[in-house]
Amino acid sequence: MAGKLYLVPTPIGNLGDISRRGLETLESVDFIAAEDTRVTVKLLNHLGLKKPMVTYHRHNCETAGPAILQRIQGGETCALVTDAGTPAISDPGEDLVALCAAHGVEVESIPGPCALTVALSVSGLPTGRFTFEGFLPLNKKNRRAQLDSLAEEARTMVFYEAPHKLRTTLDDLAAAFGPDRPLAVCRELTKLHEEVLRLTLGEAVERFTAQEPRGEFVLVVAGRPAQAEAADEDGALARAEELRRTGMPLKQAAAQAAEEFGVKKRWLYNQLAAQDA
Ligand code: SAM
């Protein structure tokens, strides 16, 4: 009979955050697949546990994944852990889950610490709808494309970032969404120096130009303001329709009203064209 893969979240700072079920799972499995065994052994020592471990990380997942799968298919149970947080969220755990799923191997996810949910819940920004963007691509073209795709995003956006790249990322976010966009900079969550700064992108750029970013960060950025958007677009549409009634051609009416109301020409053109169709 095939075994099972358990995803066991580990603390993102505060060691008290391991759940009882997480602990029981680590105790009961045949082996642990860890991102870095040196980090996990510290946690196991703290919990008073000893367990055989293998490594599973970004640089060996292509070979380690199939080896772990084979052991599970042979009847063993495995707990996947990362250095911190929930496996498979912005780490190669997602590939192991996909591999197991593709081979019909059961996967059970134990709920627990995740920087994404801790940051979102404390941000003070709308949480009803959000988009998790993880780490922005390093490649300039891909990064630009991802930020462009978020230009109209109305949902709250969550980004992970490393401290040495924080300034560049804040600059890029301010350029993409404007300096007045609110955000929560969530630093060192659950740790001694936990800090949540609620400010604008412009203020965040200034702050971290003056002060070197230290620690781990999640950026929770407000989406495009929905009401302002609706008011502008409604106004622009009404104005374009008015211009059309004077006999102005569709393209020209869309361009003029778009300019007056600061909305996208193409969007307005498409709205008018849909009415004509
Ligand atoms: N799987 C993890 C999770 O569930 O959150 C995330 C792994 S990802 C490789 C690491 C990133 O998570 C960090 O660069 C940082 O953006 C965020 N992070 C992890 N721990 C954090 C903490 N205590 N405070 C703020 N951000 C944290």
Short mmCIF file of N, CA, C and O in Angstrom, two decimals, residues 161-247:
data_model
loop_
_atom_site.label_atom_id
_atom_site.label_comp_id
_atom_site.label_asym_id
_atom_site.label_seq_id
_atom_site.Cartn_x
_atom_site.Cartn_y
_atom_site.Cartn_z
N GLU A 161 9.59 39.60 -0.49
CA GLU A 161 10.86 40.17 -0.96
C GLU A 161 11.98 39.95 0.04
O GLU A 161 11.75 39.90 1.25
N ALA A 162 13.19 39.79 -0.51
CA ALA A 162 14.39 39.65 0.33
C ALA A 162 14.88 41.06 0.68
O ALA A 162 14.69 41.99 -0.11
N PRO A 163 15.53 41.24 1.85
CA PRO A 163 15.90 42.59 2.29
C PRO A 163 16.80 43.34 1.30
O PRO A 163 16.61 44.54 1.07
N HIS A 164 17.76 42.62 0.67
CA HIS A 164 18.69 43.34 -0.21
C HIS A 164 18.04 43.76 -1.54
O HIS A 164 18.65 44.51 -2.30
N LYS A 165 16.82 43.28 -1.80
CA LYS A 165 16.16 43.69 -3.05
C LYS A 165 14.96 44.60 -2.76
O LYS A 165 14.24 44.99 -3.67
N LEU A 166 14.75 44.89 -1.48
CA LEU A 166 13.54 45.63 -1.10
C LEU A 166 13.46 47.03 -1.74
O LEU A 166 12.42 47.42 -2.26
N ARG A 167 14.59 47.75 -1.72
CA ARG A 167 14.56 49.12 -2.25
C ARG A 167 14.17 49.13 -3.73
O ARG A 167 13.34 49.92 -4.15
N THR A 168 14.80 48.27 -4.50
CA THR A 168 14.49 48.20 -5.94
C THR A 168 13.02 47.87 -6.15
O THR A 168 12.34 48.46 -6.99
N THR A 169 12.54 46.92 -5.35
CA THR A 169 11.14 46.50 -5.53
C THR A 169 10.19 47.62 -5.15
O THR A 169 9.20 47.86 -5.85
N LEU A 170 10.48 48.34 -4.08
CA LEU A 170 9.62 49.47 -3.70
C LEU A 170 9.64 50.53 -4.80
O LEU A 170 8.59 51.09 -5.15
N ASP A 171 10.82 50.81 -5.37
CA ASP A 171 10.90 51.77 -6.49
C ASP A 171 10.02 51.32 -7.64
O ASP A 171 9.27 52.10 -8.22
N ASP A 172 10.12 50.03 -7.99
CA ASP A 172 9.35 49.50 -9.12
C ASP A 172 7.84 49.55 -8.85
O ASP A 172 7.04 49.86 -9.73
N LEU A 173 7.47 49.24 -7.60
CA LEU A 173 6.04 49.26 -7.26
C LEU A 173 5.51 50.70 -7.29
O LEU A 173 4.40 50.96 -7.78
N ALA A 174 6.33 51.66 -6.80
CA ALA A 174 5.91 53.06 -6.80
C ALA A 174 5.76 53.56 -8.24
O ALA A 174 4.83 54.31 -8.56
N ALA A 175 6.67 53.11 -9.11
CA ALA A 175 6.57 53.53 -10.52
C ALA A 175 5.33 52.91 -11.17
O ALA A 175 4.67 53.55 -11.99
N ALA A 176 5.01 51.69 -10.80
CA ALA A 176 3.88 51.00 -11.42
C ALA A 176 2.53 51.49 -10.91
O ALA A 176 1.57 51.62 -11.68
N PHE A 177 2.43 51.74 -9.60
CA PHE A 177 1.11 52.05 -9.01
C PHE A 177 0.98 53.50 -8.54
O PHE A 177 -0.09 53.91 -8.07
N GLY A 178 2.07 54.26 -8.60
CA GLY A 178 2.05 55.65 -8.14
C GLY A 178 2.45 55.75 -6.68
O GLY A 178 2.20 54.83 -5.90
N PRO A 179 3.06 56.90 -6.30
CA PRO A 179 3.60 57.04 -4.93
C PRO A 179 2.53 57.15 -3.85
O PRO A 179 2.83 56.99 -2.67
N ASP A 180 1.27 57.41 -4.25
CA ASP A 180 0.23 57.61 -3.23
C ASP A 180 -0.47 56.32 -2.83
O ASP A 180 -1.32 56.31 -1.95
N ARG A 181 -0.13 55.22 -3.48
CA ARG A 181 -0.84 53.94 -3.21
C ARG A 181 -0.48 53.44 -1.80
O ARG A 181 0.71 53.30 -1.47
N PRO A 182 -1.48 53.13 -0.97
CA PRO A 182 -1.19 52.64 0.38
C PRO A 182 -0.62 51.21 0.36
O PRO A 182 -0.95 50.42 -0.53
N LEU A 183 0.21 50.91 1.33
CA LEU A 183 0.69 49.54 1.52
C LEU A 183 1.02 49.29 2.98
O LEU A 183 1.14 50.24 3.77
N ALA A 184 1.14 48.02 3.32
CA ALA A 184 1.65 47.63 4.63
C ALA A 184 2.97 46.92 4.40
O ALA A 184 3.04 45.95 3.63
N VAL A 185 4.03 47.43 5.01
CA VAL A 185 5.33 46.76 4.97
C VAL A 185 5.41 45.91 6.24
O VAL A 185 5.46 46.46 7.34
N CYS A 186 5.36 44.60 6.07
CA CYS A 186 5.32 43.69 7.23
C CYS A 186 6.69 43.04 7.38
O CYS A 186 7.13 42.30 6.50
N ARG A 187 7.35 43.35 8.49
CA ARG A 187 8.76 42.95 8.68
C ARG A 187 8.89 42.02 9.88
O ARG A 187 8.23 42.26 10.92
N GLU A 188 9.69 40.98 9.73
CA GLU A 188 10.03 40.10 10.86
C GLU A 188 8.78 39.60 11.61
O GLU A 188 8.72 39.63 12.85
N LEU A 189 7.79 39.14 10.85
CA LEU A 189 6.53 38.71 11.46
C LEU A 189 6.74 37.58 12.46
O LEU A 189 7.55 36.68 12.20
N THR A 190 6.05 37.66 13.56
CA THR A 190 6.07 36.69 14.67
C THR A 190 7.40 36.71 15.44
O THR A 190 7.58 35.91 16.36
N LYS A 191 8.34 37.59 15.05
CA LYS A 191 9.65 37.61 15.73
C LYS A 191 9.72 38.77 16.72
O LYS A 191 8.81 39.61 16.77
N LEU A 192 10.82 38.85 17.43
CA LEU A 192 11.01 39.87 18.46
C LEU A 192 10.84 41.28 17.89
O LEU A 192 10.23 42.15 18.51
N HIS A 193 11.40 41.52 16.70
CA HIS A 193 11.36 42.87 16.13
C HIS A 193 10.28 43.01 15.07
O HIS A 193 10.45 43.76 14.10
N GLU A 194 9.19 42.29 15.25
CA GLU A 194 8.07 42.40 14.30
C GLU A 194 7.63 43.86 14.18
O GLU A 194 7.57 44.60 15.16
N GLU A 195 7.35 44.25 12.91
CA GLU A 195 6.96 45.64 12.67
C GLU A 195 6.00 45.67 11.49
O GLU A 195 6.24 45.00 10.48
N VAL A 196 4.92 46.42 11.61
CA VAL A 196 4.00 46.60 10.49
C VAL A 196 3.88 48.10 10.23
O VAL A 196 3.37 48.84 11.07
N LEU A 197 4.40 48.54 9.08
CA LEU A 197 4.35 49.96 8.74
C LEU A 197 3.23 50.16 7.73
O LEU A 197 3.24 49.54 6.66
N ARG A 198 2.26 50.99 8.06
CA ARG A 198 1.16 51.26 7.12
C ARG A 198 1.40 52.66 6.56
O ARG A 198 1.27 53.64 7.29
N LEU A 199 1.78 52.75 5.30
CA LEU A 199 2.17 54.02 4.70
C LEU A 199 1.90 53.99 3.20
O LEU A 199 1.21 53.06 2.74
N THR A 200 2.40 54.97 2.45
CA THR A 200 2.22 54.94 0.99
C THR A 200 3.52 54.44 0.36
O THR A 200 4.58 54.44 1.01
N LEU A 201 3.43 54.07 -0.91
CA LEU A 201 4.63 53.58 -1.60
C LEU A 201 5.72 54.66 -1.62
O LEU A 201 6.90 54.36 -1.42
N GLY A 202 5.32 55.93 -1.83
CA GLY A 202 6.29 57.03 -1.84
C GLY A 202 6.99 57.13 -0.49
O GLY A 202 8.21 57.30 -0.42
N GLU A 203 6.21 57.02 0.58
CA GLU A 203 6.79 57.12 1.92
C GLU A 203 7.71 55.93 2.22
O GLU A 203 8.75 56.07 2.86
N ALA A 204 7.31 54.76 1.71
CA ALA A 204 8.13 53.56 1.93
C ALA A 204 9.47 53.69 1.21
O ALA A 204 10.53 53.32 1.75
N VAL A 205 9.43 54.24 -0.02
CA VAL A 205 10.68 54.44 -0.77
C VAL A 205 11.60 55.37 0.03
O VAL A 205 12.78 55.07 0.23
N GLU A 206 11.03 56.48 0.52
CA GLU A 206 11.83 57.44 1.30
C GLU A 206 12.43 56.79 2.54
O GLU A 206 13.61 56.93 2.83
N ARG A 207 11.57 56.05 3.23
CA ARG A 207 12.01 55.45 4.51
C ARG A 207 13.17 54.48 4.30
O ARG A 207 14.16 54.50 5.02
N PHE A 208 13.04 53.63 3.26
CA PHE A 208 14.09 52.62 3.08
C PHE A 208 15.26 53.12 2.22
O PHE A 208 16.19 52.38 1.97
N THR A 209 15.17 54.39 1.78
CA THR A 209 16.35 55.02 1.19
C THR A 209 17.21 55.52 2.35
O THR A 209 18.44 55.41 2.34
N ALA A 210 16.52 56.03 3.37
CA ALA A 210 17.24 56.58 4.53
C ALA A 210 17.75 55.48 5.46
O ALA A 210 18.74 55.66 6.16
N GLN A 211 17.06 54.34 5.45
CA GLN A 211 17.37 53.28 6.45
C GLN A 211 17.52 51.94 5.73
O GLN A 211 16.66 51.58 4.93
N GLU A 212 18.60 51.25 6.01
CA GLU A 212 18.83 49.97 5.31
C GLU A 212 17.82 48.90 5.74
O GLU A 212 17.61 48.70 6.94
N PRO A 213 17.16 48.24 4.74
CA PRO A 213 16.18 47.21 5.12
C PRO A 213 16.87 46.01 5.76
O PRO A 213 17.84 45.50 5.23
N ARG A 214 16.35 45.57 6.90
CA ARG A 214 16.90 44.40 7.59
C ARG A 214 15.76 43.46 7.94
O ARG A 214 14.68 43.91 8.34
N GLY A 215 16.02 42.16 7.83
CA GLY A 215 15.01 41.17 8.21
C GLY A 215 14.23 40.66 7.01
O GLY A 215 14.61 40.87 5.86
N GLU A 216 13.11 40.02 7.30
CA GLU A 216 12.29 39.45 6.22
C GLU A 216 11.05 40.31 6.02
O GLU A 216 10.48 40.82 7.00
N PHE A 217 10.64 40.42 4.77
CA PHE A 217 9.56 41.35 4.44
C PHE A 217 8.44 40.72 3.61
O PHE A 217 8.71 39.94 2.68
N VAL A 218 7.22 41.13 3.91
CA VAL A 218 6.10 40.91 3.01
C VAL A 218 5.49 42.29 2.75
O VAL A 218 5.31 43.07 3.69
N LEU A 219 5.22 42.57 1.48
CA LEU A 219 4.60 43.85 1.11
C LEU A 219 3.15 43.59 0.72
O LEU A 219 2.89 42.76 -0.16
N VAL A 220 2.24 44.27 1.39
CA VAL A 220 0.81 44.11 1.07
C VAL A 220 0.36 45.45 0.49
O VAL A 220 0.35 46.47 1.19
N VAL A 221 0.05 45.45 -0.79
CA VAL A 221 -0.23 46.71 -1.50
C VAL A 221 -1.71 46.81 -1.84
O VAL A 221 -2.30 45.84 -2.36
N ALA A 222 -2.30 47.96 -1.56
CA ALA A 222 -3.73 48.16 -1.87
C ALA A 222 -3.96 48.06 -3.38
O ALA A 222 -3.11 48.45 -4.18
N GLY A 223 -5.12 47.55 -3.74
CA GLY A 223 -5.48 47.50 -5.15
C GLY A 223 -5.89 48.89 -5.65
O GLY A 223 -5.98 49.84 -4.85
N ARG A 224 -6.12 48.98 -6.94
CA ARG A 224 -6.54 50.25 -7.52
C ARG A 224 -7.89 50.66 -6.89
O ARG A 224 -8.79 49.82 -6.82
N PRO A 225 -8.04 51.92 -6.46
CA PRO A 225 -9.27 52.31 -5.78
C PRO A 225 -10.49 52.10 -6.68
O PRO A 225 -10.57 52.68 -7.76
N ALA A 226 -11.44 51.28 -6.22
CA ALA A 226 -12.56 50.88 -7.06
C ALA A 226 -13.51 52.02 -7.32
O ALA A 226 -13.98 52.21 -8.43
N GLN A 227 -13.77 52.86 -6.28
CA GLN A 227 -14.78 53.89 -6.46
C GLN A 227 -14.34 54.98 -7.41
O GLN A 227 -15.11 55.39 -8.27
N ALA A 228 -13.07 55.39 -7.25
CA ALA A 228 -12.55 56.43 -8.14
C ALA A 228 -12.62 55.94 -9.57
O ALA A 228 -13.01 56.66 -10.48
N GLU A 229 -12.27 54.66 -9.74
CA GLU A 229 -12.26 54.07 -11.08
C GLU A 229 -13.67 54.12 -11.67
O GLU A 229 -13.88 54.58 -12.78
N ALA A 230 -14.69 53.70 -10.89
CA ALA A 230 -16.04 53.65 -11.40
C ALA A 230 -16.52 55.06 -11.75
O ALA A 230 -17.11 55.28 -12.80
N ALA A 231 -16.23 56.04 -10.84
CA ALA A 231 -16.70 57.40 -11.09
C ALA A 231 -16.09 57.94 -12.37
O ALA A 231 -16.80 58.46 -13.23
N ASP A 232 -14.78 57.79 -12.54
CA ASP A 232 -14.10 58.29 -13.74
C ASP A 232 -14.64 57.64 -14.99
O ASP A 232 -14.91 58.31 -15.99
N GLU A 233 -14.78 56.34 -14.94
CA GLU A 233 -15.20 55.62 -16.14
C GLU A 233 -16.65 55.94 -16.51
O GLU A 233 -16.97 56.12 -17.67
N ASP A 234 -17.50 56.04 -15.49
CA ASP A 234 -18.90 56.41 -15.77
C ASP A 234 -18.97 57.79 -16.42
O ASP A 234 -19.69 58.00 -17.41
N GLY A 235 -18.19 58.71 -15.83
CA GLY A 235 -18.18 60.08 -16.34
C GLY A 235 -17.67 60.12 -17.78
O GLY A 235 -18.24 60.80 -18.64
N ALA A 236 -16.60 59.38 -18.02
CA ALA A 236 -15.99 59.36 -19.35
C ALA A 236 -16.95 58.78 -20.38
O ALA A 236 -17.07 59.29 -21.50
N LEU A 237 -17.65 57.73 -19.97
CA LEU A 237 -18.59 57.08 -20.89
C LEU A 237 -19.73 58.03 -21.24
O LEU A 237 -20.11 58.18 -22.41
N ALA A 238 -20.26 58.70 -20.22
CA ALA A 238 -21.37 59.64 -20.45
C ALA A 238 -20.92 60.77 -21.39
O ALA A 238 -21.65 61.17 -22.31
N ARG A 239 -19.70 61.25 -21.15
CA ARG A 239 -19.17 62.35 -21.97
C ARG A 239 -18.97 61.90 -23.42
O ARG A 239 -19.31 62.61 -24.36
N ALA A 240 -18.45 60.68 -23.59
CA ALA A 240 -18.21 60.15 -24.94
C ALA A 240 -19.54 59.97 -25.68
O ALA A 240 -19.64 60.29 -26.88
N GLU A 241 -20.56 59.51 -24.95
CA GLU A 241 -21.88 59.34 -25.59
C GLU A 241 -22.44 60.69 -26.02
O GLU A 241 -23.02 60.83 -27.09
N GLU A 242 -22.22 61.68 -25.16
CA GLU A 242 -22.69 63.04 -25.48
C GLU A 242 -22.01 63.54 -26.76
O GLU A 242 -22.65 64.08 -27.66
N LEU A 243 -20.70 63.32 -26.83
CA LEU A 243 -19.95 63.75 -28.03
C LEU A 243 -20.43 63.01 -29.28
O LEU A 243 -20.52 63.59 -30.36
N ARG A 244 -20.75 61.73 -29.10
CA ARG A 244 -21.24 60.92 -30.23
C ARG A 244 -22.56 61.49 -30.76
O ARG A 244 -22.79 61.54 -31.96
N ARG A 245 -23.40 61.95 -29.82
CA ARG A 245 -24.70 62.49 -30.23
C ARG A 245 -24.56 63.77 -31.04
O ARG A 245 -25.44 64.13 -31.80
N THR A 246 -23.43 64.46 -30.88
CA THR A 246 -23.21 65.67 -31.70
C THR A 246 -22.71 65.29 -33.10
O THR A 246 -22.45 66.16 -33.92
N GLY A 247 -22.52 63.99 -33.33
CA GLY A 247 -22.07 63.52 -34.63
C GLY A 247 -20.57 63.24 -34.71
O GLY A 247 -20.03 62.91 -35.77
#
